[in-house]
C-alpha cells in the first residue's frame, strides 16, 4: 500500500534521531544527558544565568562537531522528496544542526534555533557565525552578552504561527526520529490529525509516541535512513507513473 500519493501536501517533523546516523547523539541517549551534560545546566535560561561560560563551552563544542559530521541517507532522501513534491513539501526540524540544509533541503524551519546563529541578550539582534566564539562574546552594537540562538526549556519555539498554518493544511504528517516528549512539537501529530491529515511515525523504537497512539495511522519501526529511502523509492515510482 502506498503511504504517499502525488496529491499529498506533506509536513515532516524531524528530531535528533534523524541526525543520529551522522554521529550526533540524540537528546535522551545516556539517561537524559545530552553529550554527557545535564539538561538543566546547558539547555535552560536559568542554566545560562548561573554559568554562561559552561553554556558557551557546550555550544562551541556542538558547533565544532558540525564540521566533523555529514548528512546521512535520511537527509538526502528528504531532499529527493522535496524535489518531487515542490511547494507541497514543508519540513519542521527540532534539530539545531545544519545537516538538512547541507543536504539541500530548502523549505524548512528550525523551530528550536540553530547552532550557527547567536543572539544578543540586550537588543535581540541575531548574528550568523561559522567559528568558535571567544570567551563570553559581546554584541558589537550594544555590548550586551551574546547567547546561543537556541530555544531552551521554558522558552517559546520559533515559527509557531507558520507551523500551525501548515499543520492545518497538510494531508500527510510524518514524524521522524523524535521521541514525542518535547512540547509543543509532540502535539503536532494530534493537531494535524484533528485537521484531517493521515499520520505516520518513523522510529526504530516502537514505544515512541505512546501517548498519541490513537493519532497514529502508520508506524514504521526502522531507522530513518532505511525507512525514508524505501518510502521515497516507492513514491518516485508512483510519481513517475503519474507524469508518464
Ligand atoms: P530525543 O533525543 O528526545 O529523541 C530521539 C528519538 O530518535 C528517539 O525516539 C529515538 O528512538 C530515535 N532514534 C534514534 N536513532 C534513530 C534513527 N537512526 N532513526 C530514527 N529515529 C532514531 O530527540 P527529540 O525528540 O528531537 O528532542 C530533543 C531536543 O534536543 C530537540 O528538540 C533538539 O532541539 C535537541 N537536540 C538536537 C540535536 C541535533 O540538532 N542534532 C541533537 C540532540 C538534541
Ligand atoms: Zn545587542
CSV table of C-alpha atoms and ligand atoms in Angstrom, one decimal, residues 14-21 24-29 34-35 62 65-66 72 74 93-99 110-113 115 150-151 153 176-182 185 202-206 208-209 222-226, ligand 1:
chain,number,residue,atom,x,y,z
A,14,UNK,CA,12.3,15.7,12.3
A,15,UNK,CA,14.1,15.2,15.6
A,16,UNK,CA,17.5,14.2,16.9
A,17,UNK,CA,17.1,10.6,15.6
A,18,UNK,CA,17.5,11.9,12.0
A,19,UNK,CA,21.0,13.1,12.8
A,20,UNK,CA,21.9,10.0,14.9
A,21,UNK,CA,23.2,8.1,11.8
A,24,UNK,CA,25.3,13.3,16.5
A,25,UNK,CA,24.0,11.9,19.8
A,26,UNK,CA,20.2,12.2,20.5
A,27,UNK,CA,18.9,14.1,23.4
A,28,UNK,CA,17.9,11.1,25.5
A,29,UNK,CA,21.0,8.9,24.9
A,34,UNK,CA,22.9,15.4,26.1
A,35,UNK,CA,26.6,14.6,25.2
A,62,UNK,CA,28.4,21.2,19.4
A,65,UNK,CA,31.2,18.8,15.9
A,66,UNK,CA,29.2,20.1,12.9
A,72,UNK,CA,23.1,10.8,6.0
A,74,UNK,CA,17.7,10.2,5.7
A,93,UNK,CA,13.1,20.4,12.4
A,94,UNK,CA,13.7,20.4,16.1
A,95,UNK,CA,17.4,19.9,15.3
A,96,UNK,CA,19.8,22.7,15.8
A,97,UNK,CA,22.4,21.2,13.4
A,98,UNK,CA,22.6,22.3,9.8
A,99,UNK,CA,22.5,18.8,8.2
A,110,UNK,CA,14.3,25.4,12.7
A,111,UNK,CA,11.8,25.6,15.5
A,112,UNK,CA,14.4,25.2,18.2
A,113,UNK,CA,17.0,27.5,16.7
A,115,UNK,CA,23.9,26.3,16.2
A,150,UNK,CA,18.7,28.1,20.7
A,151,UNK,CA,15.3,27.6,22.2
A,153,UNK,CA,13.4,24.6,28.0
A,176,UNK,CA,10.8,11.1,12.1
A,177,UNK,CA,13.4,10.4,14.7
A,178,UNK,CA,11.7,12.3,17.5
A,179,UNK,CA,10.7,10.9,20.9
A,180,UNK,CA,7.4,12.8,21.1
A,181,UNK,CA,8.3,14.0,24.6
A,182,UNK,CA,9.3,17.6,23.9
A,185,UNK,CA,6.4,19.5,18.9
A,202,UNK,CA,9.2,6.6,11.7
A,203,UNK,CA,11.3,5.5,14.7
A,204,UNK,CA,13.2,2.3,15.5
A,205,UNK,CA,11.7,2.3,19.0
A,206,UNK,CA,8.1,1.0,18.7
A,208,UNK,CA,7.7,6.1,20.7
A,209,UNK,CA,4.6,8.4,20.8
A,222,UNK,CA,13.1,1.3,11.4
A,223,UNK,CA,16.0,3.7,11.4
A,224,UNK,CA,15.3,6.9,9.5
A,225,UNK,CA,17.8,6.3,6.7
A,226,UNK,CA,16.3,2.9,5.7
B,1,LIG,P1,15.1,12.8,21.5
B,1,LIG,O1,16.5,12.5,21.8
B,1,LIG,O2,14.2,13.1,22.6
B,1,LIG,O3,14.6,11.5,20.7
B,1,LIG,C1,15.3,11.0,19.7
B,1,LIG,C2,14.5,9.9,19.0
B,1,LIG,O4,15.2,9.4,17.9
B,1,LIG,C3,14.2,8.7,19.9
B,1,LIG,O5,12.8,8.4,20.0
B,1,LIG,C4,15.0,7.5,19.3
B,1,LIG,O6,14.3,6.3,19.4
B,1,LIG,C5,15.0,8.0,17.9
B,1,LIG,N1,16.1,7.4,17.1
B,1,LIG,C6,17.3,7.1,17.5
B,1,LIG,N2,18.0,6.6,16.4
B,1,LIG,C7,17.2,6.8,15.3
B,1,LIG,C8,17.4,6.5,13.9
B,1,LIG,N3,18.5,6.0,13.4
B,1,LIG,N4,16.4,6.8,13.1
B,1,LIG,C9,15.2,7.3,13.6
B,1,LIG,N5,15.0,7.6,14.9
B,1,LIG,C10,16.0,7.3,15.7
B,1,LIG,O7,15.0,13.9,20.4
B,1,LIG,P2,13.9,15.0,20.0
B,1,LIG,O8,12.6,14.4,20.1
B,1,LIG,O9,14.4,15.6,18.7
B,1,LIG,O10,14.0,16.1,21.1
B,1,LIG,C11,15.2,16.6,21.7
B,1,LIG,C12,15.6,18.1,21.5
B,1,LIG,O11,17.0,18.2,21.7
B,1,LIG,C13,15.4,18.6,20.1
B,1,LIG,O12,14.3,19.4,20.1
B,1,LIG,C14,16.7,19.4,19.8
B,1,LIG,O13,16.5,20.8,20.0
B,1,LIG,C15,17.7,19.0,20.8
B,1,LIG,N6,18.8,18.1,20.1
B,1,LIG,C16,19.2,18.4,18.8
B,1,LIG,C17,20.2,17.6,18.2
B,1,LIG,C18,20.6,18.0,16.8
B,1,LIG,O14,20.5,19.1,16.4
B,1,LIG,N7,21.1,17.0,16.1
B,1,LIG,C19,20.7,16.6,18.9
B,1,LIG,C20,20.3,16.3,20.2
B,1,LIG,C21,19.3,17.1,20.8
